[in-house]
Amino acid sequence: MSDTDKVFAGSIPKIYDEYLVPLIFSVYAEDIARRVAARSPSVLLEIAAGTGAVTRAVAAALPRGIRYVATDLNEPMLAVAAQRQTDDDRITWRQADGMALPFGDAEFDVVCCQFGAMFFPDRVKAYGEVKRVLKPGGTFVFNVWDRIEDNVLAHEATVALAKLFPDDPPRFMIRTPHGYHDKAVIRTDLERAGFRDISIETRSEISRAPSAEYVAIALCQGTPLRSEIEARDAGKLQAATDIVAEALRARHGSGAIDGKIQAIVIEARP
């Protein structure tokens, strides 16, 4: 992982929330919400809440009287999340590092995390922190993206960008969002952190967008891929967006487009 892979700042959070959340995150947020609600938690922690896609879905699925702490490493992402969330006195927003959670032992019934584990520099350490803050019998619910070849639009965008930067293609999408998908590795990491009851499943969905341009903006400008493009040539962000849009149009047409997305969903208990 490069130093910029975890940086969601500048205009990225707003574009991420406006474009990327509806494109690929909302459907999996609803899945996480169903799983969390099935556990009937009284006190819930979310790690890597981003701009609040899961927070909104989970909050809508849970009753009054619960306590919900939503955290993220990036304060600009949390600012968007808090602004997007309707007033809800159940929710506390807090900047926090998933590898050093600022909470006491055995505080939470459930810990959830959507598409954040891929960004942890030391996943065993992060999972150990989750185990520490879980109450006895608590559950860790999280997901990660499957390999990029099973996520069609992201894969096609990555191939297109390699044509613009043939000598040094941007590989953020392969390296980080789609870089942690080996189920055996995930299970081993959880076991090393002290989890024993582990279920892992693959979940496929369809990503839909109104146009190829929409997808190109989402991926090239609403993720740390933007920083990777600008590091190669600060003046080529729009050219990169355009070449991705052109490639997607060539494969999917000039109107609304869709493509397979695939994630791995995990529920784990100590």
CSV table of C-alpha atoms in Angstrom, one decimal:
chain,number,residue,atom,x,y,z
A,1,MET,CA,0.0,0.0,0.0
A,2,SER,CA,1.3,3.5,-0.9
A,3,ASP,CA,1.2,6.5,1.4
A,4,THR,CA,-1.7,8.0,-0.6
A,5,ASP,CA,-3.9,4.9,-0.6
A,6,LYS,CA,-5.5,5.9,2.7
A,7,VAL,CA,-5.9,9.6,2.0
A,8,PHE,CA,-9.5,10.6,1.3
A,9,ALA,CA,-9.2,14.4,1.4
A,10,GLY,CA,-9.8,17.5,-0.8
A,11,SER,CA,-12.7,17.0,-3.2
A,12,ILE,CA,-12.5,13.2,-2.9
A,13,PRO,CA,-15.0,12.8,0.0
A,14,LYS,CA,-17.8,14.7,-1.8
A,15,ILE,CA,-17.4,13.0,-5.1
A,16,TYR,CA,-17.0,9.6,-3.3
A,17,ASP,CA,-20.3,10.2,-1.6
A,18,GLU,CA,-22.2,11.6,-4.6
A,19,TYR,CA,-20.9,9.1,-7.2
A,20,LEU,CA,-19.3,6.0,-5.7
A,21,VAL,CA,-21.7,5.3,-2.8
A,22,PRO,CA,-24.7,4.8,-5.1
A,23,LEU,CA,-22.5,3.0,-7.7
A,24,ILE,CA,-21.0,0.2,-5.6
A,25,PHE,CA,-21.5,0.8,-1.8
A,26,SER,CA,-25.2,1.2,-1.1
A,27,VAL,CA,-26.2,-2.4,-2.0
A,28,TYR,CA,-23.6,-3.9,0.3
A,29,ALA,CA,-24.5,-1.4,3.1
A,30,GLU,CA,-28.0,-2.8,3.1
A,31,ASP,CA,-26.6,-6.3,3.4
A,32,ILE,CA,-24.4,-5.2,6.4
A,33,ALA,CA,-27.4,-3.5,8.0
A,34,ARG,CA,-29.5,-6.7,7.8
A,35,ARG,CA,-26.7,-8.7,9.4
A,36,VAL,CA,-26.2,-6.2,12.2
A,37,ALA,CA,-29.9,-5.8,12.9
A,38,ALA,CA,-30.2,-9.6,13.2
A,39,ARG,CA,-27.8,-9.4,16.2
A,40,SER,CA,-30.1,-6.8,18.0
A,41,PRO,CA,-27.1,-4.8,19.4
A,42,SER,CA,-27.5,-2.3,22.2
A,43,VAL,CA,-24.1,-0.7,21.6
A,44,LEU,CA,-22.5,-0.7,18.1
A,45,LEU,CA,-19.2,0.4,16.7
A,46,GLU,CA,-18.5,1.1,13.1
A,47,ILE,CA,-14.9,1.3,11.8
A,48,ALA,CA,-14.0,3.0,8.5
A,49,ALA,CA,-17.4,4.6,8.2
A,50,GLY,CA,-16.4,6.7,5.3
A,51,THR,CA,-19.2,9.1,4.3
A,52,GLY,CA,-21.8,7.1,6.2
A,53,ALA,CA,-23.4,4.6,3.7
A,54,VAL,CA,-23.5,1.9,6.3
A,55,THR,CA,-24.2,4.2,9.1
A,56,ARG,CA,-27.4,5.4,7.4
A,57,ALA,CA,-28.5,1.9,6.5
A,58,VAL,CA,-27.8,0.5,10.0
A,59,ALA,CA,-29.4,3.4,11.8
A,60,ALA,CA,-32.5,2.9,9.7
A,61,ALA,CA,-32.6,-0.8,10.7
A,62,LEU,CA,-32.2,-0.4,14.4
A,63,PRO,CA,-34.6,0.8,17.1
A,64,ARG,CA,-34.5,3.8,19.4
A,65,GLY,CA,-32.4,3.4,22.6
A,66,ILE,CA,-29.3,2.0,21.0
A,67,ARG,CA,-25.8,3.6,21.1
A,68,TYR,CA,-23.9,3.8,17.8
A,69,VAL,CA,-20.4,5.1,17.5
A,70,ALA,CA,-19.2,5.7,13.9
A,71,THR,CA,-15.5,6.2,13.3
A,72,ASP,CA,-13.1,6.8,10.4
A,73,LEU,CA,-9.4,7.6,10.1
A,74,ASN,CA,-10.2,10.5,7.7
A,75,GLU,CA,-12.0,13.4,9.4
A,76,PRO,CA,-13.0,14.9,6.0
A,77,MET,CA,-15.0,11.7,5.3
A,78,LEU,CA,-16.7,11.8,8.7
A,79,ALA,CA,-17.6,15.5,8.1
A,80,VAL,CA,-19.6,14.5,5.0
A,81,ALA,CA,-21.2,11.5,6.8
A,82,ALA,CA,-22.3,13.7,9.7
A,83,GLN,CA,-23.7,16.3,7.3
A,84,ARG,CA,-25.6,13.6,5.3
A,85,GLN,CA,-27.1,11.9,8.4
A,86,THR,CA,-30.4,13.3,9.7
A,87,ASP,CA,-30.3,14.4,13.3
A,88,ASP,CA,-30.0,11.2,15.3
A,89,ASP,CA,-29.0,11.3,19.0
A,90,ARG,CA,-28.1,7.6,18.9
A,91,ILE,CA,-25.0,8.3,16.7
A,92,THR,CA,-21.6,9.7,17.9
A,93,TRP,CA,-19.0,10.5,15.2
A,94,ARG,CA,-15.4,10.1,16.2
A,95,GLN,CA,-12.1,10.1,14.3
A,96,ALA,CA,-10.2,6.9,15.2
A,97,ASP,CA,-7.5,4.6,13.9
A,98,GLY,CA,-8.8,1.0,13.5
A,99,MET,CA,-5.5,-0.3,14.7
A,100,ALA,CA,-5.6,1.6,18.0
A,101,LEU,CA,-9.3,2.0,18.9
A,102,PRO,CA,-9.8,4.6,21.6
A,103,PHE,CA,-12.3,2.5,23.6
A,104,GLY,CA,-12.3,0.2,26.6
A,105,ASP,CA,-12.4,-3.6,26.6
A,106,ALA,CA,-15.7,-5.3,26.0
A,107,GLU,CA,-17.7,-2.2,25.2
A,108,PHE,CA,-19.6,-3.2,22.0
A,109,ASP,CA,-22.1,-5.9,21.1
A,110,VAL,CA,-21.3,-5.6,17.4
A,111,VAL,CA,-18.5,-4.1,15.4
A,112,CYS,CA,-19.0,-3.5,11.7
A,113,CYS,CA,-16.8,-2.3,8.9
A,114,GLN,CA,-17.6,-1.9,5.2
A,115,PHE,CA,-14.7,-2.1,2.8
A,116,GLY,CA,-12.2,-0.9,5.3
A,117,ALA,CA,-10.1,-4.0,6.2
A,118,MET,CA,-8.1,-3.7,2.9
A,119,PHE,CA,-6.7,-0.4,4.2
A,120,PHE,CA,-5.3,-1.7,7.5
A,121,PRO,CA,-1.5,-1.8,7.4
A,122,ASP,CA,-1.6,-4.6,10.0
A,123,ARG,CA,-4.8,-6.6,9.7
A,124,VAL,CA,-4.1,-9.0,12.6
A,125,LYS,CA,-3.5,-6.1,14.9
A,126,ALA,CA,-6.7,-4.3,13.7
A,127,TYR,CA,-8.7,-7.5,14.2
A,128,GLY,CA,-7.2,-7.9,17.6
A,129,GLU,CA,-8.5,-4.4,18.5
A,130,VAL,CA,-11.9,-5.4,17.3
A,131,LYS,CA,-11.8,-8.5,19.5
A,132,ARG,CA,-10.7,-6.5,22.5
A,133,VAL,CA,-13.6,-4.0,22.3
A,134,LEU,CA,-16.2,-6.7,21.6
A,135,LYS,CA,-18.3,-8.0,24.5
A,136,PRO,CA,-18.3,-11.7,25.2
A,137,GLY,CA,-20.5,-13.3,22.5
A,138,GLY,CA,-20.2,-10.2,20.3
A,139,THR,CA,-19.9,-10.3,16.5
A,140,PHE,CA,-17.6,-8.6,14.0
A,141,VAL,CA,-19.4,-8.1,10.6
A,142,PHE,CA,-17.4,-6.8,7.7
A,143,ASN,CA,-16.8,-7.1,4.0
A,144,VAL,CA,-14.0,-6.7,1.5
A,145,TRP,CA,-13.9,-6.5,-2.3
A,146,ASP,CA,-13.2,-9.7,-4.3
A,147,ARG,CA,-10.5,-9.8,-7.0
A,148,ILE,CA,-10.7,-7.0,-9.5
A,149,GLU,CA,-11.5,-9.3,-12.4
A,150,ASP,CA,-14.9,-10.0,-10.7
A,151,ASN,CA,-15.6,-6.2,-10.4
A,152,VAL,CA,-16.1,-5.4,-14.1
A,153,LEU,CA,-16.1,-1.6,-14.3
A,154,ALA,CA,-13.2,-1.1,-11.9
A,155,HIS,CA,-11.2,-3.7,-13.9
A,156,GLU,CA,-12.0,-2.0,-17.2
A,157,ALA,CA,-11.1,1.4,-15.8
A,158,THR,CA,-7.7,0.0,-14.6
A,159,VAL,CA,-7.0,-1.5,-18.0
A,160,ALA,CA,-7.8,1.8,-19.7
A,161,LEU,CA,-5.6,3.9,-17.5
A,162,ALA,CA,-2.6,1.6,-18.3
A,163,LYS,CA,-2.9,2.9,-21.9
A,164,LEU,CA,-2.5,6.5,-20.7
A,165,PHE,CA,0.4,5.7,-18.4
A,166,PRO,CA,2.0,2.6,-20.1
A,167,ASP,CA,5.4,3.0,-18.3
A,168,ASP,CA,3.9,3.3,-14.8
A,169,PRO,CA,0.2,2.3,-14.8
A,170,PRO,CA,-1.9,3.4,-11.7
A,171,ARG,CA,-2.5,0.2,-9.7
A,172,PHE,CA,-4.4,1.6,-6.7
A,173,MET,CA,-7.6,-0.4,-7.5
A,174,ILE,CA,-5.7,-3.7,-7.8
A,175,ARG,CA,-3.3,-3.1,-5.0
A,176,THR,CA,-5.7,-1.9,-2.2
A,177,PRO,CA,-9.5,-2.1,-2.7
A,178,HIS,CA,-9.1,-5.4,-4.6
A,179,GLY,CA,-5.9,-6.6,-2.9
A,180,TYR,CA,-7.3,-8.6,0.0
A,181,HIS,CA,-9.6,-11.3,-1.3
A,182,ASP,CA,-8.0,-14.6,-0.4
A,183,LYS,CA,-10.5,-16.3,1.9
A,184,ALA,CA,-7.8,-18.5,3.4
A,185,VAL,CA,-5.7,-15.5,4.3
A,186,ILE,CA,-8.7,-13.6,5.8
A,187,ARG,CA,-9.6,-16.6,7.9
A,188,THR,CA,-6.0,-17.1,9.1
A,189,ASP,CA,-5.7,-13.4,10.0
A,190,LEU,CA,-8.9,-13.6,12.0
A,191,GLU,CA,-7.8,-16.7,13.8
A,192,ARG,CA,-4.4,-15.2,14.6
A,193,ALA,CA,-6.3,-12.3,16.2
A,194,GLY,CA,-8.4,-14.7,18.4
A,195,PHE,CA,-11.5,-15.2,16.4
A,196,ARG,CA,-12.8,-18.8,16.2
A,197,ASP,CA,-16.4,-18.8,14.9
A,198,ILE,CA,-15.9,-17.5,11.3
A,199,SER,CA,-18.2,-17.5,8.3
A,200,ILE,CA,-17.1,-16.3,4.9
A,201,GLU,CA,-19.3,-16.0,1.8
A,202,THR,CA,-19.1,-14.5,-1.6
A,203,ARG,CA,-21.8,-12.0,-2.6
A,204,SER,CA,-22.3,-10.8,-6.2
A,205,GLU,CA,-24.4,-7.8,-7.2
A,206,ILE,CA,-24.9,-5.6,-10.2
A,207,SER,CA,-23.5,-2.0,-10.3
A,208,ARG,CA,-25.6,0.4,-12.3
A,209,ALA,CA,-24.8,3.9,-13.5
A,210,PRO,CA,-26.5,6.5,-15.7
A,211,SER,CA,-23.5,6.8,-18.0
A,212,ALA,CA,-19.9,5.8,-18.6
A,213,GLU,CA,-18.8,9.3,-17.6
A,214,TYR,CA,-20.5,8.8,-14.2
A,215,VAL,CA,-18.4,5.7,-13.5
A,216,ALA,CA,-15.2,7.4,-14.7
A,217,ILE,CA,-15.7,10.4,-12.4
A,218,ALA,CA,-16.5,8.1,-9.5
A,219,LEU,CA,-13.4,6.0,-9.9
A,220,CYS,CA,-10.8,8.5,-11.2
A,221,GLN,CA,-11.9,11.5,-9.0
A,222,GLY,CA,-13.7,10.0,-6.0
A,223,THR,CA,-11.0,7.6,-4.7
A,224,PRO,CA,-7.3,7.8,-3.9
A,225,LEU,CA,-6.8,6.7,-7.6
A,226,ARG,CA,-7.0,10.5,-8.2
A,227,SER,CA,-3.9,11.1,-6.2
A,228,GLU,CA,-2.1,8.3,-8.1
A,229,ILE,CA,-3.0,9.8,-11.4
A,230,GLU,CA,-2.0,13.4,-10.4
A,231,ALA,CA,1.3,12.1,-9.0
A,232,ARG,CA,2.1,10.9,-12.6
A,233,ASP,CA,0.9,14.1,-14.3
A,234,ALA,CA,-1.0,16.7,-12.4
A,235,GLY,CA,-2.5,18.0,-15.6
A,236,LYS,CA,-3.9,14.7,-16.8
A,237,LEU,CA,-6.8,14.0,-14.3
A,238,GLN,CA,-9.4,15.0,-16.9
A,239,ALA,CA,-7.6,13.1,-19.7
A,240,ALA,CA,-7.6,10.0,-17.4
A,241,THR,CA,-11.3,10.4,-16.6
A,242,ASP,CA,-12.0,10.8,-20.4
A,243,ILE,CA,-10.0,7.7,-21.4
A,244,VAL,CA,-11.8,5.6,-18.8
A,245,ALA,CA,-15.2,6.9,-20.0
A,246,GLU,CA,-14.3,6.2,-23.6
A,247,ALA,CA,-13.3,2.6,-22.8
A,248,LEU,CA,-16.5,2.0,-20.9
A,249,ARG,CA,-18.6,3.5,-23.6
A,250,ALA,CA,-16.9,1.2,-26.2
A,251,ARG,CA,-17.9,-1.9,-24.2
A,252,HIS,CA,-21.2,-0.9,-22.7
A,253,GLY,CA,-22.7,1.8,-25.0
A,254,SER,CA,-23.4,5.5,-24.6
A,255,GLY,CA,-26.4,5.2,-22.3
A,256,ALA,CA,-26.9,3.7,-18.8
A,257,ILE,CA,-24.4,0.9,-18.1
A,258,ASP,CA,-24.0,-1.9,-15.6
A,259,GLY,CA,-21.5,-4.4,-14.5
A,260,LYS,CA,-20.9,-7.2,-12.0
A,261,ILE,CA,-19.5,-6.3,-8.6
A,262,GLN,CA,-18.5,-9.0,-6.1
A,263,ALA,CA,-17.5,-8.8,-2.4
A,264,ILE,CA,-16.6,-11.2,0.4
A,265,VAL,CA,-18.7,-10.9,3.5
A,266,ILE,CA,-17.4,-12.1,6.9
A,267,GLU,CA,-19.0,-12.7,10.3
A,268,ALA,CA,-16.7,-13.6,13.1
A,269,ARG,CA,-17.0,-14.3,16.8
A,270,PRO,CA,-14.2,-14.9,19.3
